[in-house]
Coordinates of C-alpha atoms and ligand atoms in Angstrom, one line a residue:
M1 CA -0.4 -0.1 0.2
A2 CA 1.0 3.7 -1.1
D3 CA 0.7 5.7 2.7
K4 CA -0.3 3.6 5.7
G5 CA -3.7 4.1 6.2
S6 CA -4.9 5.0 3.1
R7 CA -8.1 3.3 1.7
S8 CA -7.7 5.0 -1.6
S9 CA -4.5 3.5 -2.4
K10 CA -5.4 -0.1 -1.4
L11 CA -7.6 -0.2 -5.0
H12 CA -4.2 -0.6 -7.4
H13 CA -3.2 -2.9 -10.1
Y14 CA 1.1 -3.5 -11.1
T15 CA -0.1 -0.9 -14.0
D16 CA -1.0 1.2 -11.8
F17 CA 2.5 2.3 -11.4
L18 CA 5.2 2.6 -14.2
P19 CA 7.6 -0.7 -13.5
T20 CA 10.0 -1.0 -11.3
N21 CA 11.2 -4.4 -11.2
R22 CA 10.4 -7.3 -13.5
K23 CA 6.9 -8.4 -12.2
E24 CA 6.3 -5.2 -13.1
M25 CA 7.5 -5.1 -16.3
A26 CA 5.1 -8.0 -16.6
A27 CA 2.3 -6.6 -16.3
W28 CA 2.8 -3.8 -18.6
G29 CA 4.1 -6.0 -21.1
W30 CA 7.7 -5.6 -21.4
S31 CA 10.7 -8.1 -21.5
D32 CA 12.8 -5.3 -22.1
L33 CA 13.3 -1.1 -21.3
D34 CA 13.8 1.4 -23.7
I35 CA 15.3 3.5 -20.8
L36 CA 15.9 2.9 -16.9
F37 CA 15.0 5.9 -15.1
V38 CA 17.0 6.3 -11.5
S39 CA 16.2 9.0 -9.2
G40 CA 17.1 9.8 -5.5
D41 CA 13.6 10.5 -4.7
A42 CA 10.8 7.4 -3.3
Y43 CA 8.2 6.9 -6.4
I44 CA 5.8 9.7 -6.0
D45 CA 3.6 8.6 -9.3
H46 CA 2.1 12.2 -9.0
P47 CA 2.9 15.5 -11.8
A48 CA 5.0 17.3 -8.7
F49 CA 8.5 15.7 -9.2
G50 CA 10.4 15.5 -12.2
V51 CA 11.1 11.8 -12.5
P52 CA 7.9 10.5 -12.9
L53 CA 6.6 13.5 -15.0
L54 CA 9.0 12.4 -18.1
A55 CA 8.9 8.7 -17.6
R56 CA 5.1 9.0 -18.0
F57 CA 5.4 11.1 -20.6
L58 CA 7.9 9.2 -22.7
V59 CA 5.2 6.3 -21.8
S60 CA 3.2 8.1 -23.9
H61 CA 5.0 8.4 -26.6
G62 CA 6.2 5.2 -26.8
F63 CA 8.9 4.6 -25.3
R64 CA 9.2 1.5 -22.7
V65 CA 10.5 3.2 -19.0
G66 CA 11.3 1.8 -15.6
I67 CA 11.4 3.7 -12.3
L68 CA 14.5 2.6 -9.6
A69 CA 13.9 4.6 -6.5
Q70 CA 16.3 5.0 -4.3
P71 CA 18.5 1.9 -5.6
D72 CA 21.0 0.7 -3.8
W73 CA 24.3 2.8 -5.5
R74 CA 27.0 -0.3 -3.9
K75 CA 25.2 -2.7 -5.3
P76 CA 25.8 -3.6 -8.9
E77 CA 22.5 -5.8 -8.6
A78 CA 20.4 -3.4 -7.1
L79 CA 20.8 -1.5 -10.4
R80 CA 20.1 -4.7 -12.9
V81 CA 16.5 -6.0 -11.6
M82 CA 15.4 -4.4 -14.8
G83 CA 18.1 -5.6 -16.9
R84 CA 19.6 -3.5 -19.4
P85 CA 17.6 -0.6 -21.1
R86 CA 18.1 -0.4 -24.6
L87 CA 18.8 3.4 -24.7
F88 CA 20.3 4.9 -22.6
A89 CA 20.1 5.2 -18.7
A90 CA 18.6 8.8 -17.0
V91 CA 19.6 9.6 -13.7
S92 CA 18.2 12.5 -11.4
A93 CA 19.3 13.3 -8.2
G94 CA 15.9 13.8 -6.5
A95 CA 13.6 17.2 -6.4
M96 CA 17.1 18.7 -4.4
D97 CA 20.2 18.3 -4.6
S98 CA 22.5 15.4 -2.6
M99 CA 24.6 18.6 -0.9
V100 CA 21.2 20.8 0.4
N101 CA 19.0 17.7 1.3
H102 CA 21.8 16.0 3.7
Y103 CA 23.3 18.8 5.0
T104 CA 22.2 22.6 6.6
A105 CA 23.2 25.7 6.1
A106 CA 25.5 25.1 8.6
R107 CA 27.2 22.2 7.2
K108 CA 25.7 20.2 9.4
L109 CA 24.1 16.3 8.7
R110 CA 20.4 16.3 8.5
S111 CA 18.1 13.8 10.4
N112 CA 15.3 13.7 7.6
D113 CA 14.9 13.9 4.4
A114 CA 11.3 14.5 2.9
Y115 CA 11.8 12.8 -0.1
T116 CA 12.1 9.3 1.8
P117 CA 9.2 6.6 2.8
G118 CA 9.2 7.5 7.1
G119 CA 11.3 10.7 6.0
R120 CA 14.2 9.1 7.4
A121 CA 18.1 10.2 5.7
G122 CA 20.5 8.1 4.2
A123 CA 18.2 6.5 1.0
R124 CA 20.6 7.6 -1.3
P125 CA 24.6 8.5 -1.9
N126 CA 26.1 12.4 -1.3
R127 CA 26.2 13.7 -4.9
A128 CA 24.4 11.9 -6.6
V129 CA 24.5 12.1 -10.0
I130 CA 27.7 11.2 -9.4
A131 CA 27.6 8.5 -7.5
Y132 CA 24.5 7.1 -9.6
T133 CA 26.0 7.3 -12.6
A134 CA 29.0 5.4 -11.6
A135 CA 26.7 2.3 -10.3
I136 CA 25.1 2.1 -13.8
K137 CA 28.4 2.5 -15.5
G138 CA 29.7 -0.2 -13.3
A139 CA 26.5 -2.7 -14.0
F140 CA 25.4 -2.3 -17.3
K141 CA 29.6 -1.5 -19.1
G142 CA 29.2 0.9 -22.2
L143 CA 25.5 1.9 -21.4
P144 CA 25.1 5.8 -22.2
V145 CA 23.7 7.4 -19.1
V146 CA 22.2 10.6 -19.8
I147 CA 22.3 13.1 -16.1
G148 CA 19.7 15.7 -15.5
G149 CA 17.4 17.3 -12.1
I150 CA 18.3 20.0 -10.5
E151 CA 20.9 19.3 -9.5
A152 CA 23.4 18.1 -12.6
S153 CA 21.3 21.4 -14.5
L154 CA 22.9 23.5 -11.4
R155 CA 26.3 22.3 -11.8
R156 CA 26.7 22.0 -15.8
L157 CA 29.7 24.8 -16.2
A158 CA 32.0 24.7 -13.2
H159 CA 30.5 26.3 -10.6
F160 CA 31.4 26.9 -6.8
D161 CA 30.4 23.9 -4.2
Y162 CA 30.3 25.3 -0.6
W163 CA 30.4 21.7 1.4
T164 CA 33.9 21.6 -0.1
D165 CA 34.1 25.3 -0.5
Q166 CA 36.0 24.9 -3.6
V167 CA 35.2 25.5 -7.4
R168 CA 34.4 21.8 -9.2
R169 CA 33.9 20.7 -12.7
S170 CA 31.3 20.8 -14.5
V171 CA 29.3 17.3 -13.0
L172 CA 29.6 16.1 -16.7
I173 CA 33.1 15.2 -16.3
D174 CA 33.3 14.7 -12.8
A175 CA 30.2 12.1 -13.2
K176 CA 31.9 11.0 -16.6
A177 CA 28.2 10.8 -17.8
D178 CA 27.3 11.0 -22.0
L179 CA 25.2 14.0 -21.7
L180 CA 23.2 16.2 -19.4
L181 CA 20.2 17.9 -19.9
Y182 CA 19.2 20.7 -18.0
G183 CA 16.1 22.5 -17.1
M184 CA 12.3 21.3 -17.1
A185 CA 13.4 19.0 -20.0
E186 CA 10.4 16.9 -22.2
K187 CA 11.5 18.4 -25.2
A188 CA 15.2 18.2 -24.7
L189 CA 14.6 14.3 -23.4
L190 CA 11.8 13.2 -25.9
E191 CA 14.1 14.2 -28.5
L192 CA 16.9 12.8 -27.5
A193 CA 14.7 9.0 -26.9
Q194 CA 13.6 9.5 -30.3
R195 CA 17.4 10.3 -31.8
C196 CA 19.0 7.7 -29.9
A197 CA 15.8 4.9 -31.7
A198 CA 16.5 5.9 -34.3
G199 CA 20.9 5.0 -33.5
E200 CA 22.6 8.1 -32.1
N201 CA 24.5 7.8 -30.0
P202 CA 23.6 10.5 -27.0
G203 CA 27.4 11.1 -26.5
Q204 CA 27.2 12.6 -30.0
I205 CA 24.7 14.4 -29.6
S206 CA 26.3 18.0 -29.2
D207 CA 23.1 20.1 -30.8
L208 CA 20.1 19.7 -28.6
P209 CA 18.8 23.0 -27.1
G210 CA 18.7 22.4 -23.4
S211 CA 21.3 19.4 -23.5
A212 CA 25.2 19.7 -22.4
V213 CA 28.2 17.7 -23.7
I214 CA 31.7 17.1 -23.6
C215 CA 33.7 17.7 -26.9
V216 CA 37.2 17.5 -28.3
S217 CA 37.3 21.6 -29.8
P218 CA 34.6 24.1 -29.4
P219 CA 31.5 24.8 -32.3
E220 CA 32.2 27.3 -34.9
K221 CA 29.4 30.2 -33.5
C222 CA 29.7 30.4 -29.8
V223 CA 30.3 31.5 -26.4
E224 CA 33.3 31.1 -24.3
I225 CA 33.1 31.8 -21.3
P226 CA 36.9 31.8 -19.0
S227 CA 37.7 27.9 -18.2
Y228 CA 37.2 26.1 -15.4
E229 CA 42.0 26.6 -14.1
D230 CA 41.0 30.1 -14.5
V231 CA 37.6 30.4 -12.5
S232 CA 38.7 28.4 -10.0
H233 CA 41.5 30.6 -9.5
E234 CA 40.3 34.0 -10.1
P235 CA 37.5 35.8 -8.8
D236 CA 37.2 38.1 -12.0
A237 CA 37.1 35.0 -14.2
F238 CA 34.5 33.5 -12.1
N239 CA 32.2 36.3 -12.5
R240 CA 32.6 36.9 -15.9
A241 CA 31.8 33.5 -16.3
Y242 CA 28.4 33.8 -14.4
C243 CA 27.5 36.8 -16.2
L244 CA 28.4 35.7 -19.8
A245 CA 26.3 32.0 -19.1
V246 CA 23.4 33.8 -18.1
H247 CA 23.2 36.2 -21.2
E248 CA 23.0 33.2 -23.7
A249 CA 19.6 32.4 -21.1
N250 CA 17.5 33.2 -23.8
P251 CA 15.8 30.2 -25.2
Y252 CA 15.1 32.3 -28.7
C253 CA 18.4 34.4 -28.8
G254 CA 21.1 32.5 -26.9
Q255 CA 24.0 31.1 -28.5
S256 CA 25.6 28.1 -27.1
V257 CA 28.3 28.5 -24.8
V258 CA 31.2 26.7 -24.0
Q259 CA 33.8 26.1 -21.1
R260 CA 37.7 24.5 -21.4
H261 CA 38.4 21.9 -18.9
G262 CA 41.7 21.1 -19.7
S263 CA 41.6 19.5 -22.7
R264 CA 38.5 18.9 -23.5
W265 CA 35.4 21.6 -23.7
V266 CA 31.9 21.5 -21.8
L267 CA 29.2 22.6 -24.9
V268 CA 26.2 24.2 -23.4
N269 CA 23.7 24.6 -26.0
R270 CA 20.7 27.1 -25.4
P271 CA 17.5 26.2 -24.2
S272 CA 15.3 24.3 -25.1
L273 CA 12.1 26.2 -25.9
P274 CA 9.0 26.5 -23.2
L275 CA 6.5 24.7 -23.6
T276 CA 2.7 25.5 -24.7
Q277 CA -0.4 26.2 -22.7
S278 CA -1.6 22.6 -25.4
E279 CA 2.0 20.6 -24.7
L280 CA 1.9 22.2 -20.2
D281 CA -2.0 21.1 -20.6
N282 CA -1.1 17.1 -22.0
I283 CA 1.4 16.7 -19.5
Y284 CA -0.6 17.4 -16.3
A285 CA -3.4 14.8 -18.0
L286 CA -1.1 12.3 -18.3
P287 CA -2.9 9.0 -15.9
F288 CA -0.8 10.0 -13.0
S289 CA -2.1 7.0 -10.0
R290 CA -1.3 10.6 -7.5
R291 CA 0.7 8.5 -5.2
P292 CA 3.8 7.0 -3.5
H293 CA 4.3 3.5 -5.0
H294 CA 2.6 0.2 -3.3
S295 CA 5.5 -0.8 -2.2
Y296 CA 6.2 2.0 1.0
T297 CA 4.2 1.2 3.7
E298 CA 5.5 4.4 5.9
S299 CA 4.3 7.9 4.8
I300 CA 6.7 10.0 2.2
P301 CA 6.9 14.1 4.3
A302 CA 6.8 16.1 0.8
F303 CA 3.7 12.9 -0.6
Q304 CA 1.4 14.9 1.8
Q305 CA 2.9 18.7 1.5
I306 CA 1.6 18.2 -1.9
R307 CA -0.7 15.1 -2.3
F308 CA -4.1 17.6 -2.7
S309 CA -1.9 20.3 -4.7
I310 CA -2.4 22.0 -7.8
T311 CA 1.1 23.4 -10.1
S312 CA -0.7 26.0 -12.1
H313 CA 2.3 27.5 -13.9
R314 CA 5.6 27.1 -14.4
G315 CA 8.8 29.9 -14.6
C316 CA 9.6 32.4 -12.4
C317 CA 10.2 36.3 -13.9
G318 CA 11.9 37.8 -10.2
G319 CA 15.4 37.1 -10.6
C320 CA 16.2 36.9 -7.6
A321 CA 20.1 36.5 -6.7
F322 CA 19.4 33.8 -4.6
C323 CA 17.4 31.6 -5.7
A324 CA 17.8 29.1 -8.9
I325 CA 14.3 28.4 -10.5
A326 CA 15.3 30.8 -13.4
S327 CA 17.9 29.1 -14.4
H328 CA 16.3 26.0 -14.0
Q329 CA 12.8 26.4 -15.2
G330 CA 13.3 30.0 -16.7
K331 CA 12.0 33.3 -16.0
I332 CA 9.3 32.5 -19.1
I333 CA 6.0 32.0 -17.1
Q334 CA 4.5 28.8 -18.8
S335 CA 0.4 28.1 -17.8
R336 CA -2.2 26.0 -18.0
S337 CA -5.8 26.4 -18.6
P338 CA -8.1 27.0 -16.8
L339 CA -9.6 23.9 -18.3
S340 CA -6.4 21.1 -17.6
I341 CA -6.3 22.7 -14.0
V342 CA -10.2 22.3 -13.2
S343 CA -9.9 18.5 -14.3
E344 CA -7.0 18.0 -11.9
V345 CA -8.8 18.9 -9.4
S346 CA -11.9 16.6 -9.9
T347 CA -9.9 13.6 -10.1
I348 CA -8.0 14.6 -7.2
A349 CA -11.9 15.2 -5.7
Q350 CA -12.2 12.0 -6.7
D351 CA -9.6 10.8 -4.3
L352 CA -11.3 8.9 -1.1
E353 CA -9.5 10.8 1.7
F354 CA -9.8 14.1 0.0
R355 CA -11.7 16.2 2.6
G356 CA -12.7 19.7 0.0
T357 CA -9.3 21.4 0.5
I358 CA -7.1 22.2 -2.0
T359 CA -3.7 22.8 -0.2
D360 CA -2.2 25.2 -2.8
V361 CA -3.2 26.6 -6.4
G362 CA 0.5 27.7 -7.6
G363 CA 4.2 27.8 -8.8
P364 CA 7.7 29.4 -8.4
T365 CA 5.8 32.8 -7.1
A366 CA 1.9 32.2 -7.7
N367 CA 0.7 35.3 -8.1
M368 CA 2.5 34.8 -12.4
Y369 CA -0.2 32.5 -13.1
G370 CA -1.4 34.2 -16.3
M371 CA 1.3 36.8 -16.9
R372 CA 3.3 37.6 -20.0
C373 CA 5.3 39.1 -21.7
G374 CA 3.3 41.6 -24.0
H375 CA 6.3 41.8 -27.1
P376 CA 7.0 39.4 -28.7
K377 CA 10.1 40.9 -30.8
A378 CA 11.5 42.1 -27.0
R379 CA 10.8 39.3 -25.8
K380 CA 12.6 36.7 -28.1
S381 CA 16.2 39.2 -28.1
C382 CA 15.6 39.8 -24.4
R383 CA 18.7 40.0 -22.9
R384 CA 17.4 40.8 -18.9
E385 CA 18.0 38.1 -16.2
G386 CA 13.9 38.9 -15.1
C387 CA 11.0 41.4 -15.3
L388 CA 11.1 42.9 -12.1
F389 CA 14.4 44.2 -10.6
P390 CA 14.8 47.4 -10.6
E391 CA 11.4 48.0 -11.9
P392 CA 9.1 46.3 -13.8
C393 CA 9.8 45.9 -16.9
R394 CA 6.7 48.0 -19.4
H395 CA 6.1 45.0 -21.3
L396 CA 5.5 43.0 -18.5
V397 CA 1.9 42.7 -18.8
V398 CA 0.7 41.5 -14.3
D399 CA -3.2 41.3 -15.9
D400 CA -4.3 39.5 -12.6
R401 CA -7.8 38.3 -14.6
A402 CA -6.8 34.9 -15.5
A403 CA -5.6 34.5 -11.8
V404 CA -8.4 35.7 -10.1
S405 CA -10.8 34.1 -13.0
L406 CA -8.6 30.1 -11.6
L407 CA -9.2 30.8 -8.2
E408 CA -13.0 31.7 -8.9
K409 CA -13.7 28.3 -10.7
V410 CA -11.4 26.1 -8.5
R411 CA -13.8 27.7 -5.8
L412 CA -17.1 27.3 -7.4
L413 CA -16.1 22.8 -7.9
P414 CA -18.9 21.7 -6.4
A415 CA -16.8 19.2 -4.6
V416 CA -14.1 22.1 -3.2
Q417 CA -14.9 23.5 0.3
H418 CA -11.4 25.3 0.8
V419 CA -9.2 27.0 -1.3
F420 CA -5.5 28.0 -0.7
V421 CA -2.4 29.4 -1.6
A422 CA 0.0 28.3 0.0
S423 CA 3.2 29.5 -2.7
G424 CA 4.7 32.5 -1.8
V425 CA 3.2 35.7 -3.7
R426 CA 5.3 38.4 -5.3
L427 CA 4.6 41.8 -3.4
D428 CA 5.7 44.2 -5.8
L429 CA 2.9 42.6 -8.0
L430 CA 0.3 42.4 -5.6
E431 CA 0.6 45.9 -6.0
R432 CA -0.3 46.2 -9.5
Q433 CA -3.3 43.1 -9.2
P434 CA -5.7 44.5 -7.1
G435 CA -8.5 42.0 -8.2
Y436 CA -6.1 38.3 -7.1
F437 CA -5.6 40.4 -3.4
G438 CA -8.5 40.8 -3.0
Q439 CA -9.1 37.6 -3.9
L440 CA -7.0 36.1 -2.5
L441 CA -7.6 38.3 1.1
K442 CA -11.4 37.1 0.8
H443 CA -10.8 33.2 0.1
H444 CA -7.7 32.5 0.0
V445 CA -5.1 32.8 2.9
G446 CA -6.3 30.0 5.1
G447 CA -5.1 32.3 7.8
L448 CA -1.8 33.1 7.1
L449 CA 0.0 34.0 3.8
K450 CA 3.4 33.6 3.0
V451 CA 4.9 36.9 1.4
A452 CA 9.3 36.9 1.5
P453 CA 10.4 39.9 1.6
E454 CA 13.6 38.4 2.7
T455 CA 14.8 41.5 4.0
L456 CA 13.9 44.5 5.6
S457 CA 17.1 47.1 4.2
A458 CA 17.0 48.8 1.2
K459 CA 20.4 48.6 0.8
V460 CA 19.9 44.2 1.0
A461 CA 16.6 44.1 -1.1
H462 CA 19.1 45.7 -4.0
I463 CA 22.4 43.6 -4.1
M464 CA 19.1 40.7 -3.7
R465 CA 17.3 42.1 -6.6
K466 CA 14.5 41.9 -4.2
P467 CA 11.6 45.1 -3.8
G468 CA 12.0 47.1 -1.1
P469 CA 11.2 47.4 2.2
D470 CA 8.9 50.7 1.2
S471 CA 6.7 47.6 -0.3
F472 CA 5.7 45.6 2.7
T473 CA 5.1 48.7 4.4
D474 CA 2.4 49.4 1.9
F475 CA 1.6 45.2 1.9
L476 CA 1.1 45.0 5.4
A477 CA -0.6 48.4 5.4
R478 CA -2.5 47.0 2.8
F479 CA -3.2 43.9 4.2
R480 CA -4.0 44.7 7.7
Q481 CA -7.1 47.3 5.9
Q482 CA -8.1 45.3 4.1
S483 CA -8.3 42.0 6.6
R484 CA -10.3 44.5 9.4
D485 CA -12.6 44.9 6.3
L486 CA -13.5 41.7 5.3
D487 CA -13.6 41.2 9.9
K488 CA -11.1 38.5 8.9
R489 CA -8.0 37.6 11.8
Q490 CA -5.5 36.8 9.1
A491 CA -1.4 37.5 9.5
V492 CA 1.4 37.5 7.3
V493 CA 4.5 34.8 7.8
P494 CA 7.6 37.1 6.2
Y495 CA 10.2 34.8 5.7
M496 CA 14.0 36.4 5.9
I497 CA 16.7 35.2 4.9
A498 CA 20.0 35.6 7.9
G499 CA 24.0 35.8 6.2
H500 CA 23.1 36.3 2.2
P501 CA 25.7 38.3 0.9
G502 CA 25.3 42.3 1.5
C503 CA 24.4 42.1 4.6
T504 CA 25.9 43.2 7.9
L505 CA 25.2 42.7 11.2
E506 CA 23.9 47.0 10.9
D507 CA 21.4 46.0 7.9
M508 CA 20.0 42.9 11.0
V509 CA 19.7 45.3 13.3
D510 CA 17.5 47.2 11.5
T511 CA 15.1 44.7 10.1
A512 CA 15.1 43.2 13.4
L513 CA 13.5 46.6 14.6
F514 CA 11.2 47.0 11.5
L515 CA 10.2 43.4 12.7
K516 CA 9.4 44.6 16.6
E517 CA 8.6 47.5 15.6
N518 CA 5.5 46.0 12.9
G519 CA 4.3 43.9 16.0
L520 CA 5.9 40.5 13.7
R521 CA 8.1 37.7 14.6
V522 CA 9.8 35.6 12.9
E523 CA 10.0 32.0 14.3
Q524 CA 12.5 30.3 11.8
V525 CA 14.9 31.5 9.9
Q526 CA 16.5 30.5 6.7
E527 CA 20.4 31.0 6.6
F528 CA 21.4 31.4 3.0
T529 CA 23.2 28.3 1.6
P530 CA 25.3 29.0 -1.2
T531 CA 23.7 27.2 -3.3
P532 CA 25.4 26.4 -7.2
G533 CA 24.8 28.6 -9.9
T534 CA 23.0 31.8 -8.6
L535 CA 23.9 34.9 -8.7
A536 CA 24.3 35.4 -4.7
T537 CA 27.0 32.2 -4.8
C538 CA 29.0 34.1 -6.9
M539 CA 28.7 37.1 -4.8
Y540 CA 29.2 34.8 -2.0
H541 CA 32.4 33.1 -3.0
T542 CA 33.9 36.4 -4.5
G543 CA 32.6 39.1 -2.6
V544 CA 32.1 40.7 -5.4
D545 CA 29.0 41.8 -7.5
P546 CA 29.5 40.4 -11.1
E547 CA 26.9 42.4 -12.4
T548 CA 27.7 45.6 -10.5
G549 CA 31.0 45.4 -9.6
Q550 CA 30.3 46.3 -5.9
H551 CA 32.5 44.7 -3.3
V552 CA 30.1 43.3 -1.3
H553 CA 30.7 42.0 2.3
V554 CA 29.9 38.5 3.2
A555 CA 29.2 36.5 6.0
K556 CA 31.3 33.6 6.2
S557 CA 32.0 32.8 9.5
P558 CA 29.7 30.6 12.2
K559 CA 29.8 33.4 14.6
E560 CA 28.7 36.4 12.3
R561 CA 25.9 34.0 10.6
R562 CA 24.9 32.6 14.4
L563 CA 24.6 36.7 15.6
Q564 CA 22.5 37.2 12.3
K565 CA 20.6 34.9 12.8
A566 CA 19.8 35.8 16.6
L567 CA 19.5 39.2 15.3
L568 CA 16.1 37.9 13.8
L569 CA 15.1 35.6 16.3
W570 CA 15.0 38.5 18.9
H571 CA 12.5 37.7 21.1
V572 CA 13.5 34.2 22.0
P573 CA 14.5 34.3 25.5
E574 CA 18.0 32.2 24.4
N575 CA 19.1 34.6 22.2
K576 CA 19.4 37.2 24.5
N577 CA 23.4 37.3 24.9
D578 CA 23.9 36.7 21.0
V579 CA 21.6 39.4 20.3
L580 CA 23.4 42.4 22.9
Q581 CA 26.3 41.0 20.8
A582 CA 25.4 41.8 17.9
L583 CA 24.7 45.0 19.3
Q584 CA 28.0 45.3 20.9
A585 CA 29.7 44.2 17.5
C586 CA 28.6 46.7 15.5
G587 CA 28.1 50.0 17.5
R588 CA 24.3 49.4 18.2
Q589 CA 24.4 48.6 22.1
D590 CA 21.9 52.5 21.5
V591 CA 18.9 50.0 20.6
A592 CA 19.2 47.5 23.2
A593 CA 16.0 48.5 24.9
R594 CA 14.5 49.3 21.8
L595 CA 14.6 45.4 19.8
L596 CA 14.9 43.2 23.8
G597 CA 12.4 45.6 26.3
G598 CA 8.8 44.6 26.0
S599 CA 6.7 43.2 23.8
P600 CA 5.5 45.4 21.2
A601 CA 1.8 46.8 21.6
I602 CA 1.0 48.3 18.5
P603 CA -3.2 48.4 18.5
G604 CA -5.2 46.5 15.8
K605 CA -1.8 44.6 14.9
P606 CA -1.6 41.1 16.5
V607 CA 1.7 39.8 16.6
L608 CA 2.5 37.6 14.2
V609 CA 4.4 34.5 14.2
A610 CA 6.5 33.3 11.1
K611 CA 7.5 29.7 10.5
R612 CA 9.7 28.9 7.9
S613 CA 9.2 25.8 6.2
A614 CA 12.5 23.3 6.5
R615 CA 11.9 23.3 2.9
R616 CA 10.3 24.8 -0.1
S617 CA 9.7 22.4 -2.2
R618 CA 8.1 24.5 -5.7
K619 CA 10.8 27.0 -4.8
K620 CA 14.4 25.2 -5.3
Ligands
SF4_701 S1 11.2 42.7 -22.4 FE1 10.6 42.9 -20.7 S2 8.6 41.6 -20.3 FE2 9.7 40.8 -22.3 S3 10.7 39.0 -21.4 FE3 12.5 40.8 -21.6 S4 12.3 42.0 -19.0 FE4 10.6 40.2 -19.3

């Protein structure tokens, strides 16, 4: 059974899931596979998870695909349970980079894993893409291995690795894989499978959009970025490589990027084109069983989180410095049709455990549904990393009617009693979306609304490429006023980051004072983790903002990171000494009484408790 105690999950057939062993292959009538997926996550047959989604997509195009979820990479026989696939093996570390999955921002080992039955840690290796590729190469001599998913995607070029504090080579080289697919990969994977079925070898395919491959010489037309050897020793070269690569990220006009690694070259082709609405709808209409594989006997935390949620769109045009979404999903918003979403809700409603609550209708940023670039010509030549910073682009269509109408349609379905928006929302967009804002507060907050100012310092917000504190202040006032008008007691959950490049103790003191004086409390703080491939990680590694050339303060010592965090949690009694130390370190003892004395008494404003969930699976 998929989830202990699940009534609906007891009614399964082997063909409800893609095969994971010979017996299930036989139920599908298959004696062998075309493509074998190996994943670092448990197998949950749900469109929120990349490997099942891609595997179902390939099956719908006639390929025979099996999934090995969390196999024991130390035992070749564990990789051979479904035999040697005809075309290639496809490897993903899972929904998260395996190092992020395993270690905290303080580089301490985590004791849990939301993507594993029972939530237990240890079911996947460190650097899972490398370990699984080696295991497959050992189990099937000469079988081509294609790597993908967030871990491979964001490590496709030489990158800074926080866990070793070093610049590492492209994961394509370290894994000795044949081809790398980056981004959401449906188009690239389908074309790859079709070309392999026609006799091509993945390692020889050098012109596939959305892929990277190793070659012995660079193609004639491409952009060369500083070599691995240069970026590992010279911070300037590292930042230059980042800017050059980002400049080519437009799928319509970007060129291929090459980076020398010794005597070889890593060639990264331009990104795949975004999916059309009907292509996206077709993917979400595939026959997912929407349950964890029937062999699991324990609950999987990530499944519980997304079980009754809806992904309405992909992509994010925010361009926040610390976020890898644009680098993985792209900045172009790809929205499903209302019909497709309503149809998915109707499918959810048939689940015997559905109690009428849709827990989320969103994407990387909930209020970007239906947004688009209104200037087709500009879109095809645009080189901006996002569409919102420093000011929203004049071509960005922020019309909220599509989102308002979608929420209304879902709300009015007979089986639905509540619809919540749990994905984060962009505050600067809400200012221009009065209809969406009103509907959100009236019907979809569920007591708490997540917003992500991330900082309340104007200087740090600028470095993060986020709207500044004024935007948050305006939002808070409107939120409170409209909630009062609606006679609803609801609160905001402000997400904050400690230790982001550019943030000093003084900045954190200002943020803490703002929180206190506005009746806000943050219960859990995200410590900045320099994940591969982001602008903020460049700043963390080099101490310079690659786009402005300006020096940026970086809190690297554990002590400073701890003190920054303590300031955000000024109200926790155990932090008092750290708060006092922080104030002394930056010469702000003058505000000690303001920060630590008495609780804020702001008439009409409830004290808001803000929690940050350990992982925001949609976001990263
Ligand atoms: S032209 Fe403006 S709206 Fe269009 S993609 Fe570029 S930044 Fe975004």
